Amino acid sequence: MVSARILCCSEGPELAPQNLGNPLHSPMPTPHEAEKQHTGPEEADRPPSMSSHDAAPSGPPSRNPCCLCWCCCCSCSWNQERQRAWQVSRESKLQPLPSCEVCTPPSPKEVQSWAQSFDKLMHSPTGRSVFRAFLRTEYSEENMLFWLACEELKAEANQHVVDEKARLIYEDYVSILSPKEVSLDSRVREGINRKMQEPSPHTFDDAQLQIYTLMHRDSYPRFLTSPTYRSLLLQGAPQSSEA
């Protein structure tokens, strides 16, 4: 009998863990654990959804800091100002040419020389003015404006002024956001993007040559057969006003 009692006492501690596994003796789950059992482990680990009162107000999307404003690819306030300026330039693009560009009538000899070569036309200030007026009728005046801006840049020696003019030329004629964007291939654009890291008076030389060639091959032949040029050939000189 004594050995039997000792055996029962020795088995007591071993039976205790078995009773803990019995569902009848398991502790009540907490509300969070009950929600886990109901929704599953994946949904339970998700953060609780915010109510309509707790939800944070939706604000504007975050903007990345602008590192290269000249490329016009970011959304900083500086480029927003430039876009408003471009909208104004779109409207001013249709304004009449300044009178100083057309005040000097060309001589008959000068007019005839324009048909000899495109270079002679472009080397003549009056020829450029007449050709620019013709380009306006074809909605391609930006080609001449870009070429003239590049000529002005190449004549600049002050590096500070070069940087500013190069930036303006890029924004006005190279940027895809500009209404006066000129037609350049990807190779020339990539070259300009590299050179804009350190602008120089010759940053746009390749682009200027490409636009010059475009005007020579595309617009110049039509200019020679246009009513504008034919009328200059026929009149030979400005008609005197009759009293």
C-alpha positions as semicolon CSV with decimal commas, in nm:
position;residue;x (nm);y (nm);z (nm)
1;M;0,000;0,000;0,000
2;V;0,281;0,238;0,076
3;S;0,441;0,176;-0,263
4;A;0,111;0,236;-0,439
5;R;0,067;0,574;-0,267
6;I;0,420;0,677;-0,364
7;L;0,348;0,586;-0,723
8;C;0,030;0,794;-0,726
9;C;0,213;1,089;-0,580
10;S;0,489;1,060;-0,836
11;E;0,240;1,054;-1,122
12;G;0,065;1,365;-1,005
13;P;0,308;1,618;-1,154
14;E;0,314;1,432;-1,485
15;L;-0,063;1,448;-1,521
16;A;-0,075;1,822;-1,472
17;P;0,062;1,917;-1,816
18;Q;-0,181;1,678;-1,979
19;N;-0,472;1,854;-1,813
20;L;-0,349;2,190;-1,954
21;G;-0,400;2,057;-2,304
22;N;-0,760;1,974;-2,237
23;P;-0,991;2,227;-2,409
24;L;-1,212;2,231;-2,105
25;H;-0,927;2,366;-1,895
26;S;-0,773;2,608;-2,158
27;P;-0,786;2,981;-2,072
28;M;-1,028;3,214;-2,252
29;P;-0,870;3,381;-2,558
30;T;-0,819;3,754;-2,558
31;P;-1,023;3,967;-2,807
32;H;-0,713;4,016;-3,026
33;E;-0,645;3,641;-3,037
34;A;-1,011;3,570;-3,113
35;E;-0,995;3,815;-3,404
36;K;-0,681;3,639;-3,529
37;Q;-0,858;3,303;-3,523
38;H;-1,148;3,449;-3,716
39;T;-0,963;3,644;-3,981
40;G;-0,656;3,427;-4,028
41;P;-0,291;3,508;-3,968
42;E;-0,242;3,724;-4,275
43;E;-0,538;3,955;-4,219
44;A;-0,473;3,974;-3,847
45;D;-0,123;4,108;-3,902
46;R;-0,252;4,396;-4,113
47;P;-0,275;4,734;-3,938
48;P;-0,626;4,831;-3,836
49;S;-0,805;5,041;-4,093
50;M;-0,870;5,402;-4,007
51;S;-1,225;5,524;-3,990
52;S;-1,351;5,813;-4,194
53;H;-1,306;6,043;-3,893
54;D;-0,953;5,922;-3,821
55;A;-0,835;5,921;-4,181
56;A;-0,575;6,184;-4,260
57;P;-0,680;6,445;-4,516
58;S;-0,550;6,375;-4,861
59;G;-0,283;6,627;-4,954
60;P;-0,103;6,701;-5,279
61;P;0,140;6,437;-5,405
62;S;0,493;6,470;-5,281
63;R;0,731;6,646;-5,516
64;N;1,086;6,542;-5,567
65;P;1,345;6,814;-5,518
66;C;1,446;6,978;-5,843
67;C;1,807;6,908;-5,927
68;L;1,831;7,024;-6,287
69;C;1,578;7,299;-6,347
70;W;1,704;7,361;-6,697
71;C;1,576;7,021;-6,811
72;C;1,217;7,119;-6,722
73;C;1,140;6,762;-6,619
74;C;1,043;6,832;-6,259
75;S;0,741;6,996;-6,099
76;C;0,903;7,265;-5,889
77;S;0,752;7,611;-5,857
78;W;1,028;7,754;-6,074
79;N;0,916;7,545;-6,371
80;Q;0,554;7,636;-6,304
81;E;0,652;7,998;-6,352
82;R;0,828;7,901;-6,675
83;Q;0,516;7,724;-6,799
84;R;0,313;8,040;-6,743
85;A;0,577;8,232;-6,932
86;W;0,559;7,981;-7,216
87;Q;0,183;8,031;-7,229
88;V;0,245;8,402;-7,277
89;S;0,506;8,328;-7,542
90;R;0,254;8,109;-7,726
91;E;0,024;8,409;-7,755
92;S;0,303;8,651;-7,842
93;K;0,419;8,413;-8,115
94;L;0,132;8,535;-8,329
95;Q;0,205;8,902;-8,281
96;P;0,333;9,107;-8,577
97;L;0,703;9,126;-8,641
98;P;0,880;9,431;-8,501
99;S;0,885;9,713;-8,752
100;C;1,263;9,750;-8,721
101;E;1,310;9,412;-8,890
102;V;1,124;9,513;-9,206
103;C;1,195;9,885;-9,222
104;T;1,473;9,860;-9,485
105;P;1,347;9,746;-9,827
106;P;1,590;9,517;-10,013
107;S;1,749;9,621;-10,340
108;P;1,664;9,425;-10,658
109;K;2,018;9,287;-10,668
110;E;1,996;9,168;-10,311
111;V;1,661;9,001;-10,372
112;Q;1,801;8,816;-10,672
113;S;2,102;8,699;-10,470
114;W;1,874;8,517;-10,229
115;A;1,787;8,269;-10,501
116;Q;2,154;8,189;-10,563
117;S;2,210;8,013;-10,231
118;F;2,056;7,972;-9,892
119;D;2,376;8,102;-9,733
120;K;2,335;8,439;-9,905
121;L;1,978;8,461;-9,783
122;M;2,080;8,386;-9,424
123;H;2,375;8,628;-9,432
124;S;2,144;8,914;-9,530
125;P;1,961;9,078;-9,237
126;T;1,680;9,182;-9,469
127;G;1,673;8,833;-9,621
128;R;1,642;8,675;-9,279
129;S;1,357;8,912;-9,197
130;V;1,168;8,827;-9,516
131;F;1,237;8,456;-9,474
132;R;1,122;8,471;-9,113
133;A;0,796;8,632;-9,223
134;F;0,752;8,346;-9,468
135;L;0,819;8,089;-9,195
136;R;0,545;8,248;-8,990
137;T;0,296;8,158;-9,261
138;E;0,411;7,795;-9,231
139;Y;0,405;7,800;-8,848
140;S;0,776;7,727;-8,827
141;E;0,913;8,065;-8,725
142;E;1,073;7,903;-8,419
143;N;1,342;7,755;-8,647
144;M;1,469;8,100;-8,738
145;L;1,435;8,226;-8,382
146;F;1,637;7,932;-8,252
147;W;1,908;7,985;-8,514
148;L;1,934;8,354;-8,427
149;A;1,949;8,277;-8,054
150;C;2,236;8,034;-8,115
151;E;2,423;8,300;-8,315
152;E;2,380;8,542;-8,028
153;L;2,504;8,283;-7,779
154;K;2,818;8,213;-7,980
155;A;2,907;8,582;-7,972
156;E;2,890;8,595;-7,590
157;A;3,211;8,582;-7,385
158;N;3,080;8,631;-7,029
159;Q;3,033;8,286;-6,875
160;H;2,756;8,402;-6,644
161;V;2,562;8,540;-6,941
162;V;2,637;8,223;-7,138
163;D;2,484;8,010;-6,863
164;E;2,170;8,221;-6,853
165;K;2,126;8,238;-7,230
166;A;2,189;7,865;-7,270
167;R;1,923;7,794;-7,012
168;L;1,673;8,019;-7,187
169;I;1,747;7,865;-7,526
170;Y;1,695;7,518;-7,382
171;E;1,365;7,614;-7,223
172;D;1,232;7,802;-7,525
173;Y;1,338;7,574;-7,812
174;V;1,462;7,235;-7,683
175;S;1,231;7,151;-7,393
176;I;0,936;6,930;-7,484
177;L;0,717;7,158;-7,271
178;S;0,777;7,464;-7,487
179;P;0,527;7,567;-7,756
180;K;0,827;7,678;-7,963
181;E;1,012;7,346;-7,949
182;V;1,221;7,279;-8,261
183;S;1,254;6,940;-8,426
184;L;1,574;6,767;-8,313
185;D;1,667;6,401;-8,323
186;S;1,746;6,201;-8,010
187;R;2,122;6,202;-8,071
188;V;2,140;6,581;-8,076
189;R;1,913;6,610;-7,772
190;E;2,130;6,373;-7,571
191;G;2,436;6,574;-7,665
192;I;2,270;6,895;-7,551
193;N;2,170;6,738;-7,219
194;R;2,531;6,643;-7,155
195;K;2,667;6,983;-7,253
196;M;2,413;7,165;-7,037
197;Q;2,603;7,041;-6,731
198;E;2,866;7,301;-6,823
199;P;2,717;7,535;-7,087
200;S;2,942;7,704;-7,340
201;P;2,885;7,932;-7,641
202;H;2,890;7,617;-7,858
203;T;2,646;7,406;-7,660
204;F;2,387;7,414;-7,939
205;D;2,615;7,396;-8,244
206;D;2,492;7,053;-8,355
207;A;2,130;7,152;-8,304
208;Q;2,179;7,481;-8,489
209;L;2,331;7,299;-8,785
210;Q;2,043;7,052;-8,790
211;I;1,782;7,330;-8,793
212;Y;1,980;7,522;-9,055
213;T;1,980;7,212;-9,276
214;L;1,608;7,163;-9,216
215;M;1,528;7,518;-9,327
216;H;1,759;7,482;-9,626
217;R;1,608;7,158;-9,755
218;D;1,247;7,204;-9,652
219;S;1,146;7,570;-9,625
220;Y;1,390;7,744;-9,859
221;P;1,266;7,580;-10,185
222;R;0,909;7,675;-10,102
223;F;1,018;8,027;-10,017
224;L;1,165;8,076;-10,366
225;T;0,832;7,984;-10,522
226;S;0,618;8,171;-10,272
227;P;0,412;8,478;-10,363
228;T;0,617;8,676;-10,110
229;Y;0,945;8,626;-10,292
230;R;0,791;8,651;-10,639
231;S;0,637;8,985;-10,555
232;L;0,977;9,116;-10,444
233;L;1,130;9,002;-10,771
234;L;0,858;9,166;-10,978
235;Q;0,849;9,498;-10,804
236;G;1,228;9,524;-10,797
237;A;1,205;9,823;-10,569
238;P;0,949;9,964;-10,326
239;Q;0,663;10,130;-10,511
240;S;0,646;10,504;-10,458
241;S;0,326;10,628;-10,300
242;E;0,101;10,823;-10,536
243;A;-0,047;11,148;-10,424
